[in-house]
């Protein structure tokens, strides 16, 4: 599915689900919200309508006698390093950890690219050293399961059953590792998907379940292993699961709500629009403190409601709070990056598409930017002739 379609359908779903609560809004306020979201989606779409010849022209531009396309892995890798360094330092205030985390991430990403070369048959007649890359999908799945086990042992309970633990693991690296590894591993086959689904359900984060299911369905559809009808039925079942999860999470928090299980989804969509309305009316511009900060979502609650709490505000809400109408430039850049990912590896894009859909409700944040640059980096290396030559030389070296 096309990124513009995903972003459009994601916002449309939120607006439709929230209809029962429209009486809480002023007519002019709703028009203003719809218009702002529409304009942001239009600007996000611009890079997809630019002629391919324009992109081909920029690819041929040379810097220091090196084509721009050849430099992209360095550019994306550097930006990814800076983003991770910045985020880790804000959380840990440790220069050592701030250096180790991005280095480790870049090493893992390069190993993943080598695995893709093996999978696509670019690297053949493997030595013993490189044969392990044939099992990378299984390895990642095991990493996801083990990370989940360590996480539950560390906190002494299942996160979905304890609201305080669920909040505590929100930025725990183990949760992020477990979620990422289970999503990727769960796409491999139905058994892995089932196990990943159960574990992510127990972690208590609806975004993890949504990303797993959507990426699995899209990937299976791209392989012609599932029909549109089966996707629609699966999505209806997914909505039921998400509604039940929301109710269980509320019960574990000690709060007592009078609304029913399915009405929770409608209220959640209404609240997202309410937060966006407050952002529009606030006239506050935080200049990157939301989208470029690992704890930026808490700042939304503090600024708009007077208490620090992670709040969702639809996709472009955080960007508008950060930069106002100038956030449209951000939307164009995101569209440009999305186009690049869309044109790249199919499996990578299916995961990105699922994350993009979840971001329609959650809002663009620091974690999403990390994901974007990870995928840009991977795709740029996969298409890099120089990296391919280096890998082939390494394989030849170990064979000899």
XYZ file of C-alpha atoms in Angstrom:
400
model
C 0.000 0.000 0.000
C 1.180 3.491 -0.880
C 2.392 5.729 2.022
C 0.003 8.550 1.074
C -2.913 6.112 1.117
C -1.844 4.821 4.549
C -1.545 8.313 6.039
C -4.893 9.345 4.526
C -6.789 6.235 5.623
C -5.195 6.409 9.101
C -6.475 9.932 9.721
C -9.826 9.184 8.097
C -10.305 6.235 10.477
C -9.625 8.466 13.511
C -12.103 11.120 12.335
C -14.805 8.524 11.581
C -14.393 6.619 14.850
C -14.639 9.886 16.809
C -17.979 10.917 15.228
C -20.088 10.102 18.350
C -18.194 12.853 20.214
C -18.340 15.568 17.536
C -21.004 17.410 19.517
C -18.260 18.287 22.031
C -16.497 20.434 19.419
C -17.469 23.764 17.934
C -18.236 23.615 14.221
C -15.503 26.120 13.343
C -12.969 24.223 15.434
C -13.644 20.955 13.570
C -13.275 22.724 10.216
C -9.948 24.176 11.366
C -8.707 20.733 12.493
C -9.771 18.997 9.260
C -8.209 21.739 7.141
C -4.884 21.630 8.999
C -4.602 17.830 8.724
C -5.563 17.980 5.030
C -2.894 20.613 4.277
C -0.210 18.595 6.087
C -1.146 15.446 4.141
C -1.009 17.413 0.860
C 2.508 18.671 1.667
C 3.535 15.146 2.760
C 2.354 13.904 -0.668
C 4.354 16.401 -2.768
C 7.569 14.292 -3.139
C 5.527 11.400 -4.599
C 4.312 13.563 -7.498
C 7.727 14.909 -8.498
C 8.976 13.427 -11.779
C 11.551 10.631 -11.486
C 13.918 12.579 -13.726
C 14.311 15.181 -10.971
C 15.481 12.513 -8.509
C 17.772 10.988 -11.139
C 19.314 14.417 -11.702
C 20.095 14.847 -8.004
C 21.523 11.308 -7.834
C 24.089 12.314 -10.470
C 25.219 15.428 -8.596
C 28.823 15.059 -7.434
C 30.365 16.283 -4.202
C 34.179 16.042 -4.127
C 33.864 14.047 -7.361
C 31.628 11.473 -5.635
C 28.001 10.967 -6.706
C 25.423 12.048 -4.127
C 23.782 8.607 -4.221
C 27.095 7.028 -3.202
C 27.335 9.409 -0.227
C 23.829 8.681 1.073
C 24.896 5.822 3.408
C 27.400 8.196 5.040
C 24.819 10.978 5.310
C 22.067 8.769 6.755
C 24.512 6.914 9.002
C 25.851 10.179 10.412
C 22.368 11.591 11.059
C 21.315 8.321 12.708
C 24.421 8.361 14.911
C 23.724 11.958 15.997
C 20.040 11.245 16.721
C 20.787 8.180 18.867
C 23.695 9.903 20.647
C 21.433 12.870 21.441
C 18.597 10.702 22.772
C 20.757 8.404 24.872
C 22.615 11.353 26.411
C 19.345 13.061 27.379
C 18.215 9.898 29.189
C 21.514 8.645 30.687
C 23.792 11.740 30.755
C 26.615 9.328 29.936
C 29.012 10.061 27.067
C 30.181 6.424 27.082
C 26.685 4.970 26.617
C 25.840 7.728 24.144
C 28.738 6.538 21.975
C 28.211 2.792 22.479
C 24.503 2.708 21.579
C 24.754 4.248 18.075
C 27.911 2.239 17.282
C 26.142 -0.992 18.290
C 23.071 -0.077 16.228
C 25.182 0.649 13.130
C 27.057 -2.660 13.519
C 23.758 -4.578 13.747
C 22.348 -2.763 10.708
C 25.404 -3.593 8.625
C 25.166 -7.244 9.652
C 21.505 -7.188 8.632
C 22.431 -5.852 5.188
C 24.942 -8.677 4.761
C 22.116 -11.097 5.625
C 19.962 -9.511 2.904
C 22.812 -10.051 0.399
C 22.913 -13.712 1.419
C 19.110 -14.013 1.207
C 18.988 -12.408 -2.250
C 21.764 -14.641 -3.593
C 24.234 -11.805 -4.107
C 26.694 -13.587 -1.819
C 27.120 -17.287 -2.673
C 29.375 -20.201 -1.674
C 29.527 -18.985 1.907
C 32.330 -19.753 4.303
C 31.474 -21.005 7.803
C 31.747 -17.451 9.163
C 28.958 -16.157 6.919
C 26.570 -19.141 7.059
C 25.104 -17.842 10.313
C 23.462 -15.044 8.305
C 21.071 -17.583 6.796
C 19.532 -17.954 10.264
C 19.236 -14.249 11.074
C 15.404 -14.319 11.069
C 15.410 -17.117 13.658
C 18.095 -15.367 15.692
C 16.103 -12.116 15.817
C 12.957 -13.960 16.873
C 14.816 -15.687 19.721
C 16.279 -12.323 20.770
C 12.743 -10.910 20.934
C 11.480 -13.798 23.082
C 14.478 -13.694 25.437
C 14.188 -9.898 25.802
C 10.536 -10.329 26.790
C 11.424 -12.979 29.383
C 14.205 -10.841 30.882
C 11.858 -7.845 30.988
C 9.120 -9.709 32.868
C 11.640 -11.201 35.308
C 13.195 -7.768 35.858
C 9.856 -6.156 36.791
C 8.340 -9.247 38.392
C 5.032 -9.194 36.486
C 3.372 -9.006 33.084
C 3.232 -5.318 32.071
C -0.358 -5.490 30.806
C -1.511 -6.441 34.324
C 0.346 -3.663 36.155
C -0.157 -0.076 34.961
C 2.890 1.290 36.815
C 5.164 -1.365 35.291
C 3.689 -0.668 31.859
C 4.597 3.014 32.215
C 8.040 2.154 33.630
C 9.013 0.054 30.583
C 7.988 2.725 28.066
C 11.631 3.751 27.465
C 13.303 0.540 28.631
C 15.692 -0.643 25.866
C 14.573 -4.238 26.511
C 10.999 -3.381 25.526
C 12.163 -1.647 22.359
C 14.492 -4.546 21.476
C 11.799 -7.133 22.208
C 9.148 -5.291 20.195
C 11.405 -4.684 17.188
C 12.769 -8.235 17.111
C 9.329 -9.836 17.579
C 7.778 -7.704 14.822
C 10.518 -8.609 12.354
C 10.671 -12.273 13.383
C 6.880 -12.542 13.458
C 6.680 -11.750 9.745
C 8.561 -14.946 8.852
C 5.788 -17.502 9.387
C 2.435 -18.053 11.095
C 3.899 -19.796 14.169
C 6.358 -16.975 14.864
C 3.558 -14.456 14.290
C 1.289 -16.198 16.836
C 3.998 -16.278 19.504
C 4.967 -12.654 18.810
C 1.290 -11.611 18.978
C 0.821 -13.169 22.423
C 4.052 -11.702 23.839
C 3.373 -8.207 22.491
C -0.152 -8.447 23.885
C 1.298 -9.188 27.328
C 3.660 -6.211 27.017
C 0.530 -4.054 27.029
C 1.307 -1.632 24.188
C -1.340 -1.456 21.461
C 1.131 0.083 18.992
C 3.248 -3.096 19.097
C 0.235 -5.283 18.262
C -0.877 -2.905 15.501
C 2.583 -2.793 13.886
C 3.010 -6.582 14.057
C -0.398 -7.337 12.519
C -0.305 -4.700 9.780
C 3.274 -5.520 8.726
C 2.457 -9.269 8.697
C -0.699 -8.724 6.598
C 1.018 -6.367 4.154
C 4.008 -8.679 3.721
C 1.797 -11.723 3.149
C -0.279 -9.710 0.669
C 2.875 -8.629 -1.207
C 3.772 -12.329 -1.513
C 0.238 -13.099 -2.803
C -0.412 -15.350 0.206
C -3.456 -13.495 1.511
C -6.457 -11.785 -0.102
C -8.021 -8.365 0.483
C -11.056 -10.083 2.039
C -8.838 -11.863 4.571
C -7.097 -8.573 5.367
C -10.446 -6.836 6.047
C -11.627 -9.659 8.337
C -8.269 -9.600 10.152
C -8.491 -5.835 10.659
C -11.959 -6.160 12.192
C -10.609 -8.788 14.573
C -7.660 -6.516 15.351
C -10.029 -3.689 16.341
C -11.707 -6.028 18.835
C -8.339 -7.010 20.316
C -7.251 -3.363 20.645
C -10.549 -2.438 22.312
C -10.212 -5.275 24.841
C -6.582 -4.320 25.481
C -7.630 -0.740 26.206
C -10.189 -1.957 28.748
C -7.688 -4.264 30.479
C -5.103 -1.449 30.657
C -7.674 0.909 32.203
C -8.658 -1.715 34.783
C -5.013 -2.299 35.731
C -4.588 1.448 36.290
C -7.232 1.488 39.027
C -9.429 3.856 37.009
C -13.136 3.101 36.691
C -14.698 4.184 33.408
C -18.417 3.889 32.662
C -17.971 3.517 28.885
C -18.035 0.101 27.219
C -15.217 -1.851 25.605
C -15.808 -0.690 22.031
C -16.693 2.860 23.014
C -13.138 3.201 24.333
C -11.799 3.311 20.761
C -14.210 6.096 19.896
C -13.300 8.063 23.014
C -9.580 7.573 22.327
C -9.987 9.005 18.802
C -11.991 11.917 20.254
C -9.254 12.612 22.795
C -6.572 12.619 20.060
C -8.560 15.270 18.193
C -9.063 17.201 21.446
C -5.302 17.315 22.033
C -4.766 18.483 18.442
C -7.394 21.191 18.972
C -5.556 22.425 22.073
C -2.269 22.435 20.134
C -3.803 24.564 17.366
C -5.347 27.021 19.821
C -2.310 27.227 22.126
C -0.093 29.175 19.699
C 2.895 27.598 21.516
C 5.974 26.653 19.463
C 8.469 24.393 21.241
C 11.075 24.374 18.447
C 11.939 20.665 18.393
C 11.494 19.904 22.102
C 8.727 17.423 21.248
C 9.826 15.557 18.121
C 13.575 15.595 18.861
C 13.293 14.607 22.520
C 12.876 10.991 23.781
C 10.518 12.305 26.490
C 8.895 14.900 24.240
C 5.410 13.374 24.406
C 5.293 14.017 28.166
C 5.918 17.697 27.479
C 2.674 17.835 25.470
C 0.715 16.882 28.590
C 2.652 19.336 30.726
C 2.116 22.274 28.353
C -1.534 21.641 27.511
C -2.969 19.960 30.613
C -0.564 20.926 33.398
C 0.858 17.483 34.130
C 3.616 15.402 32.430
C 1.979 12.513 30.603
C 2.446 10.861 27.201
C -0.344 12.184 24.987
C -1.220 11.335 21.394
C -2.378 14.045 18.999
C -2.607 12.554 15.456
C 0.385 12.376 13.136
C 1.307 16.010 12.638
C 0.200 17.355 16.036
C 3.694 17.260 17.629
C 5.263 18.827 14.523
C 2.745 21.667 14.566
C 3.375 22.215 18.288
C 7.117 22.363 17.583
C 7.208 24.505 14.450
C 3.727 25.834 13.713
C 2.954 26.302 10.019
C 6.674 25.851 9.246
C 6.111 22.197 10.142
C 4.910 21.829 6.550
C 8.605 21.741 5.544
C 8.989 18.808 7.953
C 6.004 17.115 6.253
C 7.660 17.460 2.821
C 10.926 15.977 4.138
C 9.056 13.074 5.728
C 7.291 12.494 2.424
C 10.664 12.474 0.667
C 12.042 9.925 3.147
C 8.861 7.829 2.910
C 9.174 7.729 -0.870
C 12.747 6.474 -0.567
C 11.712 3.710 1.859
C 8.725 2.827 -0.350
C 11.060 2.333 -3.313
C 13.421 0.113 -1.288
C 13.328 -3.348 0.294
C 9.819 -4.847 0.428
C 10.027 -6.339 3.925
C 11.475 -3.141 5.341
C 8.682 -1.126 3.759
C 5.932 -3.399 5.151
C 7.237 -2.708 8.665
C 7.521 1.013 7.908
C 3.969 1.103 6.531
C 2.650 -0.466 9.735
C 4.580 2.024 11.879
C 3.363 4.885 9.675
C -0.240 3.817 10.274
C 0.275 3.731 14.051
C 1.928 7.172 13.927
C -1.294 8.588 12.436
C -2.710 8.260 15.938
C 0.384 8.505 18.140
C 2.054 11.460 16.418
C 5.548 11.920 15.004
C 8.093 11.473 17.786
C 11.774 10.845 18.450
C 11.430 7.057 18.230
C 9.747 7.304 14.842
C 12.576 9.485 13.502
C 15.083 6.837 14.613
C 13.087 4.209 12.686
C 12.981 6.413 9.580
C 16.748 6.902 9.494
C 17.418 3.238 10.267
C 15.380 2.251 7.212
C 16.914 4.958 5.030
C 20.381 3.766 6.054
C 19.573 0.113 5.315
C 18.107 0.859 1.878
C 20.990 3.165 0.937
C 23.512 0.425 1.762
C 21.499 -2.259 -0.033
C 21.736 -0.180 -3.213
C 25.379 0.781 -2.648
C 27.766 -0.781 -5.161
C 30.743 -0.013 -2.914
C 29.340 -1.804 0.127
C 28.516 -4.816 -2.043
C 32.124 -4.940 -3.270
C 33.416 -4.766 0.324
C 31.155 -7.666 1.407
C 32.160 -9.824 -1.569
C 35.837 -9.192 -0.809
C 35.267 -10.175 2.840
C 33.579 -13.410 1.783
C 36.446 -14.193 -0.579
C 38.992 -13.428 2.155
C 37.404 -15.853 4.638
C 37.070 -18.557 1.980
C 40.782 -18.375 1.308
